[in-house]
Amino acid sequence: MEKGTATPLTKPLRCIVKLGGAAITCKNELEKINEENLRAVSIHLREAMMSGEIVDMDWSKRPEKADVSVDVDGISDQITLESSNFVVVHGAGSFGHFQASKSGAHKGGLDQSLVKAGFVATRISVTSLNLEIVRALAREGIPSVGISPFSGGWTTFQRNVASADVTTVAKTIDSGFIPVLHGDAVLDHSQGCTILSGDVIIRHIAEILKPKYVVFLLLTAVDEEGSWRVVNPAPKSMNEQVEITVAAHDTTGGMVTKISEAAAIAKLGIDVYIVKAATDHSLKALKGEVKGKIPDDWMGTAIRFMRK
């Protein structure tokens, strides 16, 4: 089964960003967005990607406004802003998980009415979140375009990526847009359907498009007085050549699954940073300011491939 081939970009991909679902939604409230965090993250992404005057690209009607107001002449007079090549992938948080778990869509079985209904309900939920994230980024002048894995031909076999249309992602980047993907309900060649996580999507895109670095923005509690230390030994599932640096009391250090995915990316020679969203530390990571020597005052997790 075809998993995708190398797709050349006219400009190198600078960064893939994972927006953790718990960081941008209210995890304990069904389908509620954490507006404050999403706005802060959107501002940080804009500061990391581009400079200049903000052009609001969300021309949709908003609840607080009676109509749609667009200053077309003002936008026409502005110089087209160049943005760095980024890819954004977000988790579902309080969207999608309820529908998937209640129906068992992650276990497959499309011949069952409940699973089929849950598959549809899950996709309605996660795509509605994707739209709101695209709108939040667009309001900050980021030329964002939502791309759903299901619609983009992503499929799995025994829950591992079997096929993926990364060409569409590459063409979107080359056209000057920021692709925004998400965890999604997809077809599986062995069990009918499953849930494809954003973390797996990131690893697959990283393997093909080779970003300079990857940043995971999560909802984490970090002790501001913490100091840097090297985890030694690393978890057994990781290669000895992967160095993990974790700030003291940073809860991301205990997230074995997410770090395992990040370690797989690091083995490709791509630096990975796991950091609390909407903080000065996350902004530094997004800007690439923690590449090379890690600043002493930076709080987060850095995962790098160590060449012998």
Short mmCIF file of the C-alpha atoms (twelve columns), coordinates in Angstrom:
data_MODEL
# 
_entry.id   MODEL 
# 
loop_
_atom_site.group_PDB 
_atom_site.id 
_atom_site.type_symbol 
_atom_site.label_atom_id 
_atom_site.label_alt_id 
_atom_site.label_comp_id 
_atom_site.label_asym_id 
_atom_site.label_seq_id 
_atom_site.Cartn_x 
_atom_site.Cartn_y 
_atom_site.Cartn_z 
_atom_site.pdbx_PDB_model_num 
ATOM 1   C CA . MET A 1   0.000   0.000  0.000  1 
ATOM 2   C CA . GLU A 2   1.330   3.418  -0.984 1 
ATOM 3   C CA . LYS A 3   2.213   5.598  1.981  1 
ATOM 4   C CA . GLY A 4   3.402   8.582  -0.016 1 
ATOM 5   C CA . THR A 5   6.666   9.568  -1.641 1 
ATOM 6   C CA . ALA A 6   9.017   12.472 -1.171 1 
ATOM 7   C CA . THR A 7   7.383   15.665 -2.384 1 
ATOM 8   C CA . PRO A 8   9.850   18.483 -3.133 1 
ATOM 9   C CA . LEU A 9   8.972   21.965 -1.877 1 
ATOM 10  C CA . THR A 10  10.112  25.155 -3.575 1 
ATOM 11  C CA . LYS A 11  11.111  26.412 -0.113 1 
ATOM 12  C CA . PRO A 12  12.121  24.149 2.808  1 
ATOM 13  C CA . LEU A 13  9.469   23.425 5.422  1 
ATOM 14  C CA . ARG A 14  10.434  25.331 8.539  1 
ATOM 15  C CA . CYS A 15  8.228   23.781 11.207 1 
ATOM 16  C CA . ILE A 16  5.365   21.403 11.930 1 
ATOM 17  C CA . VAL A 17  3.287   22.510 14.922 1 
ATOM 18  C CA . LYS A 18  1.043   20.221 16.950 1 
ATOM 19  C CA . LEU A 19  -1.713  22.034 18.841 1 
ATOM 20  C CA . GLY A 20  -2.636  19.698 21.682 1 
ATOM 21  C CA . GLY A 21  -6.379  19.215 21.935 1 
ATOM 22  C CA . ALA A 22  -6.367  19.814 25.693 1 
ATOM 23  C CA . ALA A 23  -4.545  23.129 25.186 1 
ATOM 24  C CA . ILE A 24  -7.100  24.626 22.787 1 
ATOM 25  C CA . THR A 25  -10.347 23.130 24.117 1 
ATOM 26  C CA . CYS A 26  -11.952 22.790 27.533 1 
ATOM 27  C CA . LYS A 27  -11.282 19.098 28.077 1 
ATOM 28  C CA . ASN A 28  -14.071 18.559 30.603 1 
ATOM 29  C CA . GLU A 29  -16.750 20.436 28.648 1 
ATOM 30  C CA . LEU A 30  -18.089 18.776 25.521 1 
ATOM 31  C CA . GLU A 31  -17.163 20.636 22.331 1 
ATOM 32  C CA . LYS A 32  -16.083 23.850 24.021 1 
ATOM 33  C CA . ILE A 33  -13.066 25.786 22.739 1 
ATOM 34  C CA . ASN A 34  -10.619 27.455 25.115 1 
ATOM 35  C CA . GLU A 35  -10.941 30.823 23.392 1 
ATOM 36  C CA . GLU A 36  -8.242  32.511 25.462 1 
ATOM 37  C CA . ASN A 37  -5.617  29.855 24.761 1 
ATOM 38  C CA . LEU A 38  -6.536  29.554 21.081 1 
ATOM 39  C CA . ARG A 39  -6.220  33.317 20.630 1 
ATOM 40  C CA . ALA A 40  -2.836  33.376 22.408 1 
ATOM 41  C CA . VAL A 41  -1.541  30.438 20.359 1 
ATOM 42  C CA . SER A 42  -2.753  32.075 17.135 1 
ATOM 43  C CA . ILE A 43  -0.917  35.287 18.006 1 
ATOM 44  C CA . HIS A 44  2.277   33.359 18.746 1 
ATOM 45  C CA . LEU A 45  2.028   31.487 15.456 1 
ATOM 46  C CA . ARG A 46  1.598   34.749 13.586 1 
ATOM 47  C CA . GLU A 47  4.614   36.262 15.357 1 
ATOM 48  C CA . ALA A 48  6.690   33.196 14.515 1 
ATOM 49  C CA . MET A 49  5.580   32.973 10.873 1 
ATOM 50  C CA . MET A 50  5.303   36.540 9.637  1 
ATOM 51  C CA . SER A 51  5.728   40.240 10.280 1 
ATOM 52  C CA . GLY A 52  3.879   43.365 9.219  1 
ATOM 53  C CA . GLU A 53  0.292   44.570 9.485  1 
ATOM 54  C CA . ILE A 54  -2.400  42.013 10.270 1 
ATOM 55  C CA . VAL A 55  -4.895  41.282 7.493  1 
ATOM 56  C CA . ASP A 56  -8.078  39.717 8.874  1 
ATOM 57  C CA . MET A 57  -8.878  36.817 6.546  1 
ATOM 58  C CA . ASP A 58  -12.002 35.601 8.348  1 
ATOM 59  C CA . TRP A 59  -14.821 37.264 6.435  1 
ATOM 60  C CA . SER A 60  -17.523 35.092 7.985  1 
ATOM 61  C CA . LYS A 61  -20.411 36.527 9.964  1 
ATOM 62  C CA . ARG A 62  -19.647 36.566 13.694 1 
ATOM 63  C CA . PRO A 63  -22.132 36.387 16.577 1 
ATOM 64  C CA . GLU A 64  -21.076 39.773 17.947 1 
ATOM 65  C CA . LYS A 65  -21.569 41.535 14.579 1 
ATOM 66  C CA . ALA A 66  -24.749 42.268 12.649 1 
ATOM 67  C CA . ASP A 67  -23.158 41.823 9.247  1 
ATOM 68  C CA . VAL A 68  -19.921 41.009 7.464  1 
ATOM 69  C CA . SER A 69  -17.576 43.985 7.203  1 
ATOM 70  C CA . VAL A 70  -14.546 43.783 4.914  1 
ATOM 71  C CA . ASP A 71  -12.222 46.662 4.012  1 
ATOM 72  C CA . VAL A 72  -11.466 45.420 0.494  1 
ATOM 73  C CA . ASP A 73  -9.718  48.626 -0.582 1 
ATOM 74  C CA . GLY A 74  -7.539  48.624 2.517  1 
ATOM 75  C CA . ILE A 75  -6.468  45.039 1.890  1 
ATOM 76  C CA . SER A 76  -5.776  45.720 -1.794 1 
ATOM 77  C CA . ASP A 77  -3.380  48.531 -0.872 1 
ATOM 78  C CA . GLN A 78  -1.299  46.332 1.401  1 
ATOM 79  C CA . ILE A 79  1.863   44.583 0.321  1 
ATOM 80  C CA . THR A 80  1.462   40.817 0.159  1 
ATOM 81  C CA . LEU A 81  3.113   39.394 3.247  1 
ATOM 82  C CA . GLU A 82  5.429   36.436 2.994  1 
ATOM 83  C CA . SER A 83  4.922   33.782 5.642  1 
ATOM 84  C CA . SER A 84  7.331   31.064 6.715  1 
ATOM 85  C CA . ASN A 85  6.490   27.536 5.649  1 
ATOM 86  C CA . PHE A 86  4.628   25.949 8.557  1 
ATOM 87  C CA . VAL A 87  2.214   23.034 8.871  1 
ATOM 88  C CA . VAL A 88  -0.276  22.986 11.738 1 
ATOM 89  C CA . VAL A 89  -1.846  19.769 13.063 1 
ATOM 90  C CA . HIS A 90  -4.288  19.864 15.969 1 
ATOM 91  C CA . GLY A 91  -5.752  17.317 18.327 1 
ATOM 92  C CA . ALA A 92  -9.442  16.942 19.117 1 
ATOM 93  C CA . GLY A 93  -9.571  17.661 22.840 1 
ATOM 94  C CA . SER A 94  -13.228 17.761 23.863 1 
ATOM 95  C CA . PHE A 95  -14.291 17.322 20.225 1 
ATOM 96  C CA . GLY A 96  -14.639 13.904 18.602 1 
ATOM 97  C CA . HIS A 97  -13.469 11.721 21.485 1 
ATOM 98  C CA . PHE A 98  -16.941 11.376 23.002 1 
ATOM 99  C CA . GLN A 99  -18.469 10.338 19.685 1 
ATOM 100 C CA . ALA A 100 -15.656 7.911  18.854 1 
ATOM 101 C CA . SER A 101 -15.606 6.224  22.258 1 
ATOM 102 C CA . LYS A 102 -19.387 5.918  22.562 1 
ATOM 103 C CA . SER A 103 -19.688 4.309  19.143 1 
ATOM 104 C CA . GLY A 104 -16.451 2.306  19.119 1 
ATOM 105 C CA . ALA A 105 -15.486 3.854  15.781 1 
ATOM 106 C CA . HIS A 106 -11.808 3.479  16.699 1 
ATOM 107 C CA . LYS A 107 -12.224 -0.316 16.823 1 
ATOM 108 C CA . GLY A 108 -13.787 -0.610 13.368 1 
ATOM 109 C CA . GLY A 109 -16.865 -2.482 12.218 1 
ATOM 110 C CA . LEU A 110 -18.653 -0.314 9.669  1 
ATOM 111 C CA . ASP A 111 -21.219 -3.059 9.212  1 
ATOM 112 C CA . GLN A 112 -22.635 -1.998 12.596 1 
ATOM 113 C CA . SER A 113 -25.116 0.884  12.596 1 
ATOM 114 C CA . LEU A 114 -23.700 2.390  15.795 1 
ATOM 115 C CA . VAL A 115 -20.140 2.439  14.441 1 
ATOM 116 C CA . LYS A 116 -21.205 3.978  11.142 1 
ATOM 117 C CA . ALA A 117 -23.244 6.660  12.914 1 
ATOM 118 C CA . GLY A 118 -20.372 7.327  15.312 1 
ATOM 119 C CA . PHE A 119 -17.915 7.628  12.425 1 
ATOM 120 C CA . VAL A 120 -20.095 10.339 10.867 1 
ATOM 121 C CA . ALA A 121 -20.637 12.060 14.234 1 
ATOM 122 C CA . THR A 122 -16.901 12.018 14.995 1 
ATOM 123 C CA . ARG A 123 -16.047 13.633 11.669 1 
ATOM 124 C CA . ILE A 124 -18.728 16.315 12.138 1 
ATOM 125 C CA . SER A 125 -17.214 17.144 15.509 1 
ATOM 126 C CA . VAL A 126 -13.518 17.230 14.543 1 
ATOM 127 C CA . THR A 127 -14.099 19.108 11.286 1 
ATOM 128 C CA . SER A 128 -16.149 21.747 13.135 1 
ATOM 129 C CA . LEU A 129 -13.167 22.257 15.476 1 
ATOM 130 C CA . ASN A 130 -10.832 22.436 12.483 1 
ATOM 131 C CA . LEU A 131 -12.957 25.208 10.987 1 
ATOM 132 C CA . GLU A 132 -12.837 27.242 14.203 1 
ATOM 133 C CA . ILE A 133 -9.048  26.882 14.429 1 
ATOM 134 C CA . VAL A 134 -8.638  27.924 10.793 1 
ATOM 135 C CA . ARG A 135 -10.844 30.955 11.492 1 
ATOM 136 C CA . ALA A 136 -8.824  31.897 14.596 1 
ATOM 137 C CA . LEU A 137 -5.578  31.745 12.611 1 
ATOM 138 C CA . ALA A 138 -7.131  33.656 9.702  1 
ATOM 139 C CA . ARG A 139 -8.179  36.470 12.038 1 
ATOM 140 C CA . GLU A 140 -4.481  36.891 12.867 1 
ATOM 141 C CA . GLY A 141 -3.631  37.213 9.185  1 
ATOM 142 C CA . ILE A 142 -2.354  33.646 8.789  1 
ATOM 143 C CA . PRO A 143 -3.449  32.293 5.367  1 
ATOM 144 C CA . SER A 144 -4.785  29.021 6.751  1 
ATOM 145 C CA . VAL A 145 -6.481  26.231 4.823  1 
ATOM 146 C CA . GLY A 146 -8.123  23.275 6.562  1 
ATOM 147 C CA . ILE A 147 -7.238  19.813 5.226  1 
ATOM 148 C CA . SER A 148 -9.090  16.776 6.565  1 
ATOM 149 C CA . PRO A 149 -7.162  13.481 6.359  1 
ATOM 150 C CA . PHE A 150 -10.292 11.503 5.404  1 
ATOM 151 C CA . SER A 151 -11.017 13.825 2.477  1 
ATOM 152 C CA . GLY A 152 -7.312  13.857 1.581  1 
ATOM 153 C CA . GLY A 153 -7.196  10.098 1.055  1 
ATOM 154 C CA . TRP A 154 -5.435  9.123  4.284  1 
ATOM 155 C CA . THR A 155 -6.173  5.486  5.160  1 
ATOM 156 C CA . THR A 156 -4.738  2.950  7.572  1 
ATOM 157 C CA . PHE A 157 -4.031  -0.775 7.729  1 
ATOM 158 C CA . GLN A 158 -4.225  -2.275 11.205 1 
ATOM 159 C CA . ARG A 159 -4.325  1.343  12.434 1 
ATOM 160 C CA . ASN A 160 -0.982  2.243  10.809 1 
ATOM 161 C CA . VAL A 161 -0.823  4.735  7.921  1 
ATOM 162 C CA . ALA A 162 -1.361  2.890  4.643  1 
ATOM 163 C CA . SER A 163 -1.880  5.786  2.232  1 
ATOM 164 C CA . ALA A 164 -1.668  9.550  2.537  1 
ATOM 165 C CA . ASP A 165 -1.862  12.383 0.025  1 
ATOM 166 C CA . VAL A 166 1.007   14.550 1.254  1 
ATOM 167 C CA . THR A 167 1.217   16.064 -2.241 1 
ATOM 168 C CA . THR A 168 -1.826  18.198 -1.441 1 
ATOM 169 C CA . VAL A 169 -0.125  19.424 1.730  1 
ATOM 170 C CA . ALA A 170 3.028   20.287 -0.244 1 
ATOM 171 C CA . LYS A 171 1.098   22.114 -2.974 1 
ATOM 172 C CA . THR A 172 -0.797  24.065 -0.328 1 
ATOM 173 C CA . ILE A 173 2.493   25.184 1.229  1 
ATOM 174 C CA . ASP A 174 4.027   26.106 -2.125 1 
ATOM 175 C CA . SER A 175 0.942   28.193 -2.922 1 
ATOM 176 C CA . GLY A 176 1.614   30.345 0.126  1 
ATOM 177 C CA . PHE A 177 -0.941  28.822 2.505  1 
ATOM 178 C CA . ILE A 178 -0.603  27.190 5.907  1 
ATOM 179 C CA . PRO A 179 -2.179  23.688 5.900  1 
ATOM 180 C CA . VAL A 180 -4.156  22.902 9.056  1 
ATOM 181 C CA . LEU A 181 -4.755  19.175 9.539  1 
ATOM 182 C CA . HIS A 182 -6.357  17.304 12.414 1 
ATOM 183 C CA . GLY A 183 -6.868  13.918 13.985 1 
ATOM 184 C CA . ASP A 184 -9.682  12.273 12.039 1 
ATOM 185 C CA . ALA A 185 -11.872 9.225  11.563 1 
ATOM 186 C CA . VAL A 186 -10.525 7.368  8.515  1 
ATOM 187 C CA . LEU A 187 -11.030 4.114  6.631  1 
ATOM 188 C CA . ASP A 188 -8.900  1.150  7.699  1 
ATOM 189 C CA . HIS A 189 -8.155  -1.684 5.257  1 
ATOM 190 C CA . SER A 190 -8.233  -4.351 7.966  1 
ATOM 191 C CA . GLN A 191 -11.060 -3.341 10.309 1 
ATOM 192 C CA . GLY A 192 -13.142 -0.940 8.255  1 
ATOM 193 C CA . CYS A 193 -12.381 2.293  10.112 1 
ATOM 194 C CA . THR A 194 -10.368 3.778  12.959 1 
ATOM 195 C CA . ILE A 195 -9.170  7.060  14.443 1 
ATOM 196 C CA . LEU A 196 -5.967  8.502  12.981 1 
ATOM 197 C CA . SER A 197 -4.225  10.625 15.614 1 
ATOM 198 C CA . GLY A 198 -2.609  13.967 14.953 1 
ATOM 199 C CA . ASP A 199 0.680   12.672 16.368 1 
ATOM 200 C CA . VAL A 200 0.843   9.934  13.725 1 
ATOM 201 C CA . ILE A 201 0.001   12.480 11.014 1 
ATOM 202 C CA . ILE A 202 2.864   14.694 12.152 1 
ATOM 203 C CA . ARG A 203 5.374   11.864 12.072 1 
ATOM 204 C CA . HIS A 204 4.299   10.841 8.555  1 
ATOM 205 C CA . ILE A 205 4.498   14.398 7.187  1 
ATOM 206 C CA . ALA A 206 7.870   14.885 8.879  1 
ATOM 207 C CA . GLU A 207 9.245   11.743 7.232  1 
ATOM 208 C CA . ILE A 208 8.341   13.074 3.787  1 
ATOM 209 C CA . LEU A 209 8.650   16.880 3.973  1 
ATOM 210 C CA . LYS A 210 11.583  17.040 6.443  1 
ATOM 211 C CA . PRO A 211 10.869  20.177 8.523  1 
ATOM 212 C CA . LYS A 212 13.732  21.944 10.311 1 
ATOM 213 C CA . TYR A 213 12.013  21.300 13.653 1 
ATOM 214 C CA . VAL A 214 8.727   20.173 15.204 1 
ATOM 215 C CA . VAL A 215 6.920   21.824 18.140 1 
ATOM 216 C CA . PHE A 216 4.250   20.176 20.313 1 
ATOM 217 C CA . LEU A 217 2.144   22.785 22.152 1 
ATOM 218 C CA . LEU A 218 0.454   21.113 25.086 1 
ATOM 219 C CA . LEU A 219 -1.503  21.949 28.215 1 
ATOM 220 C CA . THR A 220 1.209   21.304 30.798 1 
ATOM 221 C CA . ALA A 221 2.122   22.498 34.262 1 
ATOM 222 C CA . VAL A 222 5.735   23.651 34.493 1 
ATOM 223 C CA . ASP A 223 7.605   24.628 37.618 1 
ATOM 224 C CA . GLU A 224 9.101   28.028 36.799 1 
ATOM 225 C CA . GLU A 225 11.954  27.287 39.208 1 
ATOM 226 C CA . GLY A 226 12.817  24.008 37.483 1 
ATOM 227 C CA . SER A 227 16.253  23.284 36.068 1 
ATOM 228 C CA . TRP A 228 17.432  21.293 33.060 1 
ATOM 229 C CA . ARG A 229 18.441  17.672 33.331 1 
ATOM 230 C CA . VAL A 230 19.026  14.826 30.888 1 
ATOM 231 C CA . VAL A 231 16.818  11.759 31.279 1 
ATOM 232 C CA . ASN A 232 19.252  8.890  31.539 1 
ATOM 233 C CA . PRO A 233 18.477  6.221  30.665 1 
ATOM 234 C CA . ALA A 234 15.802  7.057  28.140 1 
ATOM 235 C CA . PRO A 235 12.728  4.797  27.927 1 
ATOM 236 C CA . LYS A 236 13.641  1.332  26.540 1 
ATOM 237 C CA . SER A 237 11.596  1.883  23.374 1 
ATOM 238 C CA . MET A 238 13.900  4.702  22.321 1 
ATOM 239 C CA . ASN A 239 17.209  4.410  20.562 1 
ATOM 240 C CA . GLU A 240 20.240  5.170  22.716 1 
ATOM 241 C CA . GLN A 241 21.161  7.908  20.278 1 
ATOM 242 C CA . VAL A 242 18.100  10.000 21.173 1 
ATOM 243 C CA . GLU A 243 18.848  12.600 23.841 1 
ATOM 244 C CA . ILE A 244 15.905  13.833 25.929 1 
ATOM 245 C CA . THR A 245 16.238  17.020 27.946 1 
ATOM 246 C CA . VAL A 246 13.420  17.708 30.384 1 
ATOM 247 C CA . ALA A 247 12.781  20.647 32.674 1 
ATOM 248 C CA . ALA A 248 12.297  19.584 36.294 1 
ATOM 249 C CA . HIS A 249 8.615   19.022 37.167 1 
ATOM 250 C CA . ASP A 250 7.574   19.357 33.492 1 
ATOM 251 C CA . THR A 251 4.683   16.897 33.153 1 
ATOM 252 C CA . THR A 252 5.361   16.402 29.429 1 
ATOM 253 C CA . GLY A 253 8.328   14.269 30.487 1 
ATOM 254 C CA . GLY A 254 5.978   11.561 31.670 1 
ATOM 255 C CA . MET A 255 3.954   11.362 28.494 1 
ATOM 256 C CA . VAL A 256 5.578   8.224  27.140 1 
ATOM 257 C CA . THR A 257 3.378   7.783  24.080 1 
ATOM 258 C CA . LYS A 258 3.739   11.330 22.832 1 
ATOM 259 C CA . ILE A 259 7.469   11.363 23.526 1 
ATOM 260 C CA . SER A 260 7.841   8.027  21.715 1 
ATOM 261 C CA . GLU A 261 6.296   9.604  18.596 1 
ATOM 262 C CA . ALA A 262 8.555   12.616 19.047 1 
ATOM 263 C CA . ALA A 263 11.574  10.319 19.421 1 
ATOM 264 C CA . ALA A 264 10.730  8.657  16.113 1 
ATOM 265 C CA . ILE A 265 10.791  12.099 14.485 1 
ATOM 266 C CA . ALA A 266 14.083  12.947 16.216 1 
ATOM 267 C CA . LYS A 267 15.624  9.799  14.721 1 
ATOM 268 C CA . LEU A 268 15.059  11.430 11.335 1 
ATOM 269 C CA . GLY A 269 17.467  14.166 12.409 1 
ATOM 270 C CA . ILE A 270 14.653  16.628 13.190 1 
ATOM 271 C CA . ASP A 271 14.664  18.448 16.534 1 
ATOM 272 C CA . VAL A 272 11.430  18.164 18.519 1 
ATOM 273 C CA . TYR A 273 10.277  20.538 21.269 1 
ATOM 274 C CA . ILE A 274 7.434   19.819 23.684 1 
ATOM 275 C CA . VAL A 275 6.318   22.904 25.582 1 
ATOM 276 C CA . LYS A 276 3.362   24.472 27.340 1 
ATOM 277 C CA . ALA A 277 1.144   26.381 24.902 1 
ATOM 278 C CA . ALA A 278 0.569   30.136 25.076 1 
ATOM 279 C CA . THR A 279 3.774   30.910 27.013 1 
ATOM 280 C CA . ASP A 280 6.981   32.785 26.273 1 
ATOM 281 C CA . HIS A 281 8.694   29.391 26.178 1 
ATOM 282 C CA . SER A 282 6.417   28.160 23.404 1 
ATOM 283 C CA . LEU A 283 6.980   31.348 21.395 1 
ATOM 284 C CA . LYS A 284 10.740  30.822 21.573 1 
ATOM 285 C CA . ALA A 285 10.303  27.246 20.348 1 
ATOM 286 C CA . LEU A 286 8.053   28.322 17.471 1 
ATOM 287 C CA . LYS A 287 10.590  30.946 16.384 1 
ATOM 288 C CA . GLY A 288 13.366  28.361 16.425 1 
ATOM 289 C CA . GLU A 289 15.227  30.193 19.184 1 
ATOM 290 C CA . VAL A 290 15.914  26.989 21.125 1 
ATOM 291 C CA . LYS A 291 17.719  25.247 18.264 1 
ATOM 292 C CA . GLY A 292 21.355  24.696 19.035 1 
ATOM 293 C CA . LYS A 293 22.147  25.458 22.670 1 
ATOM 294 C CA . ILE A 294 19.031  25.407 24.845 1 
ATOM 295 C CA . PRO A 295 18.649  28.702 26.769 1 
ATOM 296 C CA . ASP A 296 19.070  28.179 30.517 1 
ATOM 297 C CA . ASP A 297 15.719  29.785 31.288 1 
ATOM 298 C CA . TRP A 298 13.683  27.806 28.729 1 
ATOM 299 C CA . MET A 299 11.099  25.394 30.134 1 
ATOM 300 C CA . GLY A 300 10.075  22.433 28.013 1 
ATOM 301 C CA . THR A 301 11.281  19.151 26.572 1 
ATOM 302 C CA . ALA A 302 13.824  18.921 23.756 1 
ATOM 303 C CA . ILE A 303 14.348  15.659 21.876 1 
ATOM 304 C CA . ARG A 304 17.295  15.376 19.491 1 
ATOM 305 C CA . PHE A 305 19.123  12.698 17.526 1 
ATOM 306 C CA . MET A 306 22.703  12.364 18.782 1 
ATOM 307 C CA . ARG A 307 25.107  11.351 16.019 1 
ATOM 308 C CA . LYS A 308 28.070  9.327  17.259 1 
# 
